[in-house]
Structure formats: structure tokens, C-alpha cells
Amino acid sequence: MSARAARLPGGRTAGITHDASVVEATVSEQQRAMWFLERTGRPGTYNIGSTVRIRGDLDVPAMKRALTQVVDRHRVLRSVLTEGEDESGVRQRVRPLHETELFDETWDGKAETPFDLSTGPLVRARIDRQAPDDHLFFLCFHHAVYDGGSAPVFWRELWRAYRGERLDEPAIQYTDYAIWQQRRLAGGVLDRQARWWADTLSGCPVLTTLPADRPRPAHPSNAGQELRLRMPETVRRGVDALAEAEGASFYMVVLAALQAFVSRVARQDDVVIGSPLSGRVRPELREVIGCFVNTAATRADLSDDPSFRAHLGRTRDHVLDLFDHLEVPFDRVVETVNPPRSPSWSPLFQMLYVHQGDITERDTPSDLRVTEVDERTDSAKFDWLVTTWQDADGMVLSIEYATELFDGATVRRLADEFLGLLAAVLDDPDRALGDHPLTAPAPAAVSAPAAPEDPAPAAEEPVTPTEQYLAELWQQLLDVPRVHRNDDFFHLGGHSFLGIRLLNRVRLQYGVDLPTSVLFEARTLYRLGRAIDRELTTPAKAELLPMAEGTGPAFFLVHPVGGGVGCYAGPARALGCPVYALEAVGLDTVEEMAEAYLAAVETAAQPPLAIGGWSMGGVVAFEMARRLEARTGTALPVLMIDSHVPDPGAEPPTEADLVSWFAEDWGAAVGTELGPAPTTREQLWQRAREHGLLEPLGDAGLVERLLDRFEINLHAIRRFTVTGRYPGRVCLIQAADEPRDRDDHGWGDVTTRPVRTLALPGDHYGVMTAPELAPTLARLLQEAIDHG
């Protein structure tokens, strides 16, 4: 980038000052964007990997010490990004150096290996010895803490530290920049620059891309490949010469040529191409490591078929204007422009161009020879990502492309056509762009798929409990007085970060983890409510929840009628063996539960083991054991806690029965008496609020979910009939304070050996908190394993 392009944003502002006491701070807008992209895309896509081959007498311990010193100096490399429990959003927290494990021997050196942004570290390294004088140095950073502008600083300091040179303390840290940036943006800069972006991108095309080989998928996988070519040296020199003559930069010339090429091949006059630009707009930031890059949308109007020289002049001026308005984070630009959105394409642009400059400057020790290892990606963030950089052998042209859209042969042909057009316009920059021939005809463009739309509901007011919850939540998040079923989240002022908060609240309220793409697929209150309800009624895959560690055979516990497994937490910790629990996942019958839960158990452990559960959980565990024995001949021990053989002839519960039984079960589970048994859902909600079991916002949705799960399990157990006679060992712990019609609760009728029974003090709920429960279970478990 030329010096002319690096002018400071307009307006005066206070300088950035250092505060050494800061260990937790707001994130920068760039970090917020990276956090959002990591949440919404393929994990590992925003990693920056670098592998270098070091030949010579490398001092490996000194190299490790040098990396540790650089990470210690630049706090951002020891930072993690966490989501606040309150309304503060994402925060960055600096971890102590001793908690930052940089050299991970289990890492295979692949850049795509995901980072955990909340635990870190967000930089990892590995040194592999190939020979006494030949080493591979693998490095990977998450983009939230590092960018292309950080590389010269990092490598310069790394080699100085390796040589043992003294490094002065950084004048400022990245947290200082983040705090300064947020204060500056809050002062009106953000709104002024956002208005400029709204004017600049008003009416821009939805898609700017090249003709593809296949239709655009509704949900891209981000699978990709990379093509690398050498820009002919005559072309590189021609770019430099024209840039100098026109007061531009290498980046501007190539960008203008790419815009012209896309316009020609895609047959569209209005072209938008993205470009990550450096936000190091102040001199204090030149030696700071961190993420300063902001993605800008460059727009070109070629409807008048200008000459390349004229088009380059417009591109140059446009890029200079971009630097005056680069402080608006890209997601805010998208929210301001509010283009049509779809999970099928990225908003505003689908192609990017990046110029990384000269990557050969590393200030390496004279006794070492360091070369970059050629690594190729297998992912693609966009349709095309075009990158140029200068290495020791010349200018590299890289094209990272989406393999779901393009074949490799097509990309190579288009790349050759682009280089041909670039050479032609450099040779005759005053000729109209349309008069420059392309070397091959372009195929017809493939249209993007249309997303299916649900029919619009007739009613305007929220109807279902889920819609009512969402309406209250939208009112709170968006600060609007009223929300209708057809209202659009983004039209009401929503944006990507608020969308993340919205989905987090949905996850906490309903226990469903919706993908972020649902924000764009289900933008209205009605459609988002439908998506949540579908998720709630779709059975999930049964998974084992570890409850306790220990030695010996594992014990697997099935959920009671309420569906949760928290009731097992206390006893599990006291058993001394590995304990796993199976939570309800929305299955309708005991038979379906037994098959799904048995599959989860069989993948995790082999006999000897035992299964069991409290109340309904014991019934399902018995059916699991019966089915396994019928298939394999292996009879597992079954340990039940106050479980009864179901009576299929029992009368179905009324709505009042359902609500009152659920209230009793819920209250006992949380250790709270809910008072006189409620008989309606409204009474239940009110009683729960009075006892502090629910937050004021959206309580109906949570109760509905818990009540629905209770009802599904209750009907499943009522319809179930135990068949056959089980030959395995069955143990039953009874609640001594409950009336009994049969000493063994009916299990003797469906087993071939006597049922081992023991009574403990307490009623059906109290037996689960009896202090004798854990040692009794442990004794029965040991007997069952020992005697089979």
C-alpha cells in the first residue's frame, strides 16, 4: 500500500495511552467480527498458519525461549475471548504466561486445527527435527490476535530474542487500542462513517461472482482448494510502473484489473469486491501485534466502458476514501446497508482481493537459512479469494476457491484469462476496457438457488408460547415497543452480534442450539418460532453424560419421567466407579428409548457393566437389558430405584393430572414445595414465578418445554408393556414410606430369578436424597458384578 493510501482518518482524536493494569477489557471491533465468524463458520477457517524450514545449526531451546518472550511481551497473544454473562458481550482476558502452553506436541502442524477462543491459547507452535541441521517450525495464530501487519513485527522480534538482544517494552498493548477504539467510535465517528457506507453501497448488486460450474448450494460447506501461479515478471514490473505513474499502489492496480475482469466475464457493470485493509491508522500501532484488519467493500461502476487508466484513477480515489471510513466494522456496514441475505452467500461481496506485500523480510540470523514452506488450504471462505505476495522468486498469484462451485480446470482457465487481461491493459491502458479481448469465452452464469419461504401467517399478534417468548425477547434486545409475527429481525434494527445474543438466550431458555444461519433463513418472528418448535420436537441423538469418575465397571443411569438427570449427581459421586447418565432426547416410546440409549452405551463400554435408574429410568433400563440379552445372550445387571412394572390398563391422565403431577415432580427435583397442586398451566407458571424458579422474561416457554418432556415420557411409560422373562440379575431399592401392592413392584413376574429387594427410608422422592442410597447402590452394584 502506498504512503498516499495510508492517510489518517479525518477528525482529531486523543492518542492511545497504555494502562499496565488492564487484564480484562472490551474487545476491538475486529475481534468481535472474528469471534462472530468463528461461531458461524467452519471452525479453523480463520486461523493463520505459517511453516518455515530452518536450515543450519538451530538452537531449539533458544528458539522456544524466544517465542515465549514474544508472547509474554505482546499480551494479545496470551488473550482469550469470552462471552460475558451479563449484557457486556464479548470480552478479552489476558492469561498469565504460565497458563499459556505454546508448544503442543499433540498438534500435527495443520493450520486448520480449530482453536477454543474461550480457553486458548490462540497461538500454537511446534518444532520438528528433520536432520541435525534441518528443522520445520510450525506456527498458527487465530486471526483474532494476529494479522498480516503483525507478521513483520513478530518475526523481527522473534529473531532478535533468539539472538539474545534486549527488547524494549512495547509502548502500548492491543487492549489499549481496543479501549481507545471503543471510546472513539462512541463519540459519533461510527454513525458518520456508517452513513457514508450506506450512500456508497446503496443499490449495490446482491452477487458479484464469476460463472460457476455448479449451482450455489443452499448451505455451503466452505470446502475449497488453492491454485498458485507466478505472475510473469514483465507483468509485475508493468504493474509497478503504472502504479508509480498514476500515484497509485500495486494493490490498487491489481484490484482495478480484477474488477474489470469480473465485470467482463460476469457481464455486470456494477461490481463489488471485498478487500481486507489494515486499520493501523496511527503511528503508535506500527509495532503492536494484533488484529487490525477491517474488510472493506470496494465498488466499481464500469457502465461507461472506461479506459483502464480512467478506471484506475477512480479505483485509487475510492480506496483513499475507504481509508477515511475504515473504522466502521464490516458487520456494522452490512447492518447499515442491509442487503438481501442468505446462508448461501456472504453479504455484499463473494470475492476478495488481498495484497500481502513482501514476505521475505524476516531479519533472520546470518548462520540460518529460513524458507517458507508451500502450504495449501482445503477451505474457502468465499467464492474466490485472490491473494498476491512477493517472495524470493517473484510475485505469487493465489486463488482460493469454493470447490462446491468451481472445478480446478475452470479456475485455471479464468486465472489465465485474468493474467492475460492484466497484461493487455498494462500494455495499452488508454484503450476502452471492452475492446480488450479475452482469451476464452465464458460459460453462462449459474443462478443462485431461491430459499423456500413459509407462507405468511394471517394473524399478526404472536400466537404460540414460543412466539410470545420471542416477541418479549425482541422487544428487550431491539428496544421496540411491539413485535408482530411477520416482523423481520434485521428490519427492526437487529444485527449479527445481537443475533448471537438472541440465539444464546434461546439456547438457555429452550435447550436447543440453533446454527447462526437460522438468523438469515428465519428472519421473521413466525419463522424463527417455527424453527425452534421443530428443533424441540425433533428427537436428538442419545448421548452419555459423565456424572462421576472412578475405577471398575461402569454404571449407566437412565432419566426418570421428568427427563433430566440432575437427581443422580449426588449418589454418583459417592459410588467410586465411572457413572454415566442418559437424558431424555424427545423419543415417544420406551422401545425407541431403549434402542437409542442401548446404542449409546454399547459404543462407550463393554461388559462388565450395569444399568439402572430411578422410577421410569429403571423401566427403560430393564427394557434395554432385555433387548441386549435377546440379541447377544449377555445379561447385564439392572439396578432400579422405586421402579414399578407399568400398568397399560391405567386411565390416561387429564390435563389437571398432568399439571399437578409435573408440579410435584418439578418441586421435588429442586427441593421446593410449590404449594397446593396447580391444575392449569397458568397456575403453574404463576406458582413457579412466586418461588423464584423462573426468570420474569419468557417463563412460559421454559415451563412448556419441561412440561412437554414430562408429558411425552408419561405417555410413553403408560403405553409400555413389559414382554418376556429376563434371566439377568435385577435389584430393586424401594421407598419404605410408599404403600406397596407387591413386594417386588411386579418385577418377579417378568424375571426368571428372584428380584433382590431392599427398602430405604423416604417416599418416592425422598429415597433419592436418603444418605443410605449411595452405599446401598455401591453394595448392590458390587454384588451384581461379582455374582452375575
PDB file of N, CA and C in Angstrom, residues 27-55:
ATOM      1  N   VAL A  27     -13.450  -6.043  23.719  1.00  0.00           N
ATOM      2  CA  VAL A  27     -12.753  -6.465  22.506  1.00  0.00           C
ATOM      3  C   VAL A  27     -12.781  -5.329  21.499  1.00  0.00           C
ATOM      4  N   SER A  28     -11.870  -5.384  20.539  1.00  0.00           N
ATOM      5  CA  SER A  28     -11.936  -4.452  19.420  1.00  0.00           C
ATOM      6  C   SER A  28     -13.048  -4.900  18.476  1.00  0.00           C
ATOM      7  N   GLU A  29     -13.435  -4.020  17.581  1.00  0.00           N
ATOM      8  CA  GLU A  29     -14.457  -4.392  16.606  1.00  0.00           C
ATOM      9  C   GLU A  29     -13.945  -5.502  15.690  1.00  0.00           C
ATOM     10  N   GLN A  30     -12.651  -5.503  15.393  1.00  0.00           N
ATOM     11  CA  GLN A  30     -12.097  -6.576  14.577  1.00  0.00           C
ATOM     12  C   GLN A  30     -12.189  -7.916  15.294  1.00  0.00           C
ATOM     13  N   GLN A  31     -11.895  -7.923  16.598  1.00  0.00           N
ATOM     14  CA  GLN A  31     -12.005  -9.171  17.354  1.00  0.00           C
ATOM     15  C   GLN A  31     -13.448  -9.635  17.462  1.00  0.00           C
ATOM     16  N   ARG A  32     -14.361  -8.683  17.638  1.00  0.00           N
ATOM     17  CA  ARG A  32     -15.775  -9.049  17.706  1.00  0.00           C
ATOM     18  C   ARG A  32     -16.208  -9.737  16.409  1.00  0.00           C
ATOM     19  N   ALA A  33     -15.740  -9.197  15.279  1.00  0.00           N
ATOM     20  CA  ALA A  33     -16.083  -9.793  13.988  1.00  0.00           C
ATOM     21  C   ALA A  33     -15.488 -11.195  13.867  1.00  0.00           C
ATOM     22  N   MET A  34     -14.230 -11.382  14.301  1.00  0.00           N
ATOM     23  CA  MET A  34     -13.612 -12.692  14.219  1.00  0.00           C
ATOM     24  C   MET A  34     -14.307 -13.698  15.122  1.00  0.00           C
ATOM     25  N   TRP A  35     -14.716 -13.248  16.285  1.00  0.00           N
ATOM     26  CA  TRP A  35     -15.456 -14.127  17.195  1.00  0.00           C
ATOM     27  C   TRP A  35     -16.770 -14.569  16.540  1.00  0.00           C
ATOM     28  N   PHE A  36     -17.456 -13.646  15.910  1.00  0.00           N
ATOM     29  CA  PHE A  36     -18.721 -13.967  15.237  1.00  0.00           C
ATOM     30  C   PHE A  36     -18.477 -14.927  14.076  1.00  0.00           C
ATOM     31  N   LEU A  37     -17.461 -14.664  13.279  1.00  0.00           N
ATOM     32  CA  LEU A  37     -17.190 -15.525  12.134  1.00  0.00           C
ATOM     33  C   LEU A  37     -16.797 -16.928  12.575  1.00  0.00           C
ATOM     34  N   GLU A  38     -16.047 -17.034  13.670  1.00  0.00           N
ATOM     35  CA  GLU A  38     -15.676 -18.351  14.176  1.00  0.00           C
ATOM     36  C   GLU A  38     -16.910 -19.122  14.637  1.00  0.00           C
ATOM     37  N   ARG A  39     -17.877 -18.390  15.224  1.00  0.00           N
ATOM     38  CA  ARG A  39     -19.100 -19.032  15.694  1.00  0.00           C
ATOM     39  C   ARG A  39     -19.983 -19.481  14.548  1.00  0.00           C
ATOM     40  N   THR A  40     -19.962 -18.752  13.444  1.00  0.00           N
ATOM     41  CA  THR A  40     -20.921 -19.007  12.371  1.00  0.00           C
ATOM     42  C   THR A  40     -20.358 -19.843  11.232  1.00  0.00           C
ATOM     43  N   GLY A  41     -19.041 -19.949  11.134  1.00  0.00           N
ATOM     44  CA  GLY A  41     -18.448 -20.659  10.008  1.00  0.00           C
ATOM     45  C   GLY A  41     -17.828 -21.975  10.423  1.00  0.00           C
ATOM     46  N   ARG A  42     -17.052 -22.508   9.531  1.00  0.00           N
ATOM     47  CA  ARG A  42     -16.348 -23.760   9.786  1.00  0.00           C
ATOM     48  C   ARG A  42     -15.193 -23.489  10.750  1.00  0.00           C
ATOM     49  N   PRO A  43     -15.155 -24.172  11.909  1.00  0.00           N
ATOM     50  CA  PRO A  43     -14.072 -23.915  12.874  1.00  0.00           C
ATOM     51  C   PRO A  43     -12.712 -24.098  12.232  1.00  0.00           C
ATOM     52  N   GLY A  44     -11.809 -23.192  12.528  1.00  0.00           N
ATOM     53  CA  GLY A  44     -10.466 -23.247  11.972  1.00  0.00           C
ATOM     54  C   GLY A  44     -10.285 -22.444  10.700  1.00  0.00           C
ATOM     55  N   THR A  45     -11.396 -21.937  10.133  1.00  0.00           N
ATOM     56  CA  THR A  45     -11.306 -21.194   8.877  1.00  0.00           C
ATOM     57  C   THR A  45     -10.513 -19.908   9.046  1.00  0.00           C
ATOM     58  N   TYR A  46     -10.569 -19.300  10.230  1.00  0.00           N
ATOM     59  CA  TYR A  46      -9.899 -18.017  10.450  1.00  0.00           C
ATOM     60  C   TYR A  46      -8.604 -18.189  11.247  1.00  0.00           C
ATOM     61  N   ASN A  47      -7.914 -19.290  10.976  1.00  0.00           N
ATOM     62  CA  ASN A  47      -6.576 -19.495  11.511  1.00  0.00           C
ATOM     63  C   ASN A  47      -5.543 -18.986  10.506  1.00  0.00           C
ATOM     64  N   ILE A  48      -4.444 -18.482  11.018  1.00  0.00           N
ATOM     65  CA  ILE A  48      -3.337 -18.030  10.175  1.00  0.00           C
ATOM     66  C   ILE A  48      -2.141 -18.911  10.476  1.00  0.00           C
ATOM     67  N   GLY A  49      -1.847 -19.817   9.541  1.00  0.00           N
ATOM     68  CA  GLY A  49      -0.750 -20.742   9.738  1.00  0.00           C
ATOM     69  C   GLY A  49       0.481 -20.326   8.958  1.00  0.00           C
ATOM     70  N   SER A  50       1.633 -20.701   9.470  1.00  0.00           N
ATOM     71  CA  SER A  50       2.895 -20.422   8.785  1.00  0.00           C
ATOM     72  C   SER A  50       3.882 -21.518   9.155  1.00  0.00           C
ATOM     73  N   THR A  51       4.482 -22.110   8.139  1.00  0.00           N
ATOM     74  CA  THR A  51       5.503 -23.136   8.374  1.00  0.00           C
ATOM     75  C   THR A  51       6.777 -22.718   7.645  1.00  0.00           C
ATOM     76  N   VAL A  52       7.885 -22.686   8.371  1.00  0.00           N
ATOM     77  CA  VAL A  52       9.157 -22.333   7.756  1.00  0.00           C
ATOM     78  C   VAL A  52      10.153 -23.463   7.970  1.00  0.00           C
ATOM     79  N   ARG A  53      11.007 -23.664   6.981  1.00  0.00           N
ATOM     80  CA  ARG A  53      12.100 -24.624   7.094  1.00  0.00           C
ATOM     81  C   ARG A  53      13.368 -23.852   7.482  1.00  0.00           C
ATOM     82  N   ILE A  54      14.000 -24.295   8.536  1.00  0.00           N
ATOM     83  CA  ILE A  54      15.191 -23.620   9.057  1.00  0.00           C
ATOM     84  C   ILE A  54      16.380 -24.567   8.886  1.00  0.00           C
ATOM     85  N   ARG A  55      17.299 -24.184   8.034  1.00  0.00           N
ATOM     86  CA  ARG A  55      18.491 -24.994   7.797  1.00  0.00           C
ATOM     87  C   ARG A  55      19.692 -24.302   8.452  1.00  0.00           C
TER      88      ARG A  55
END
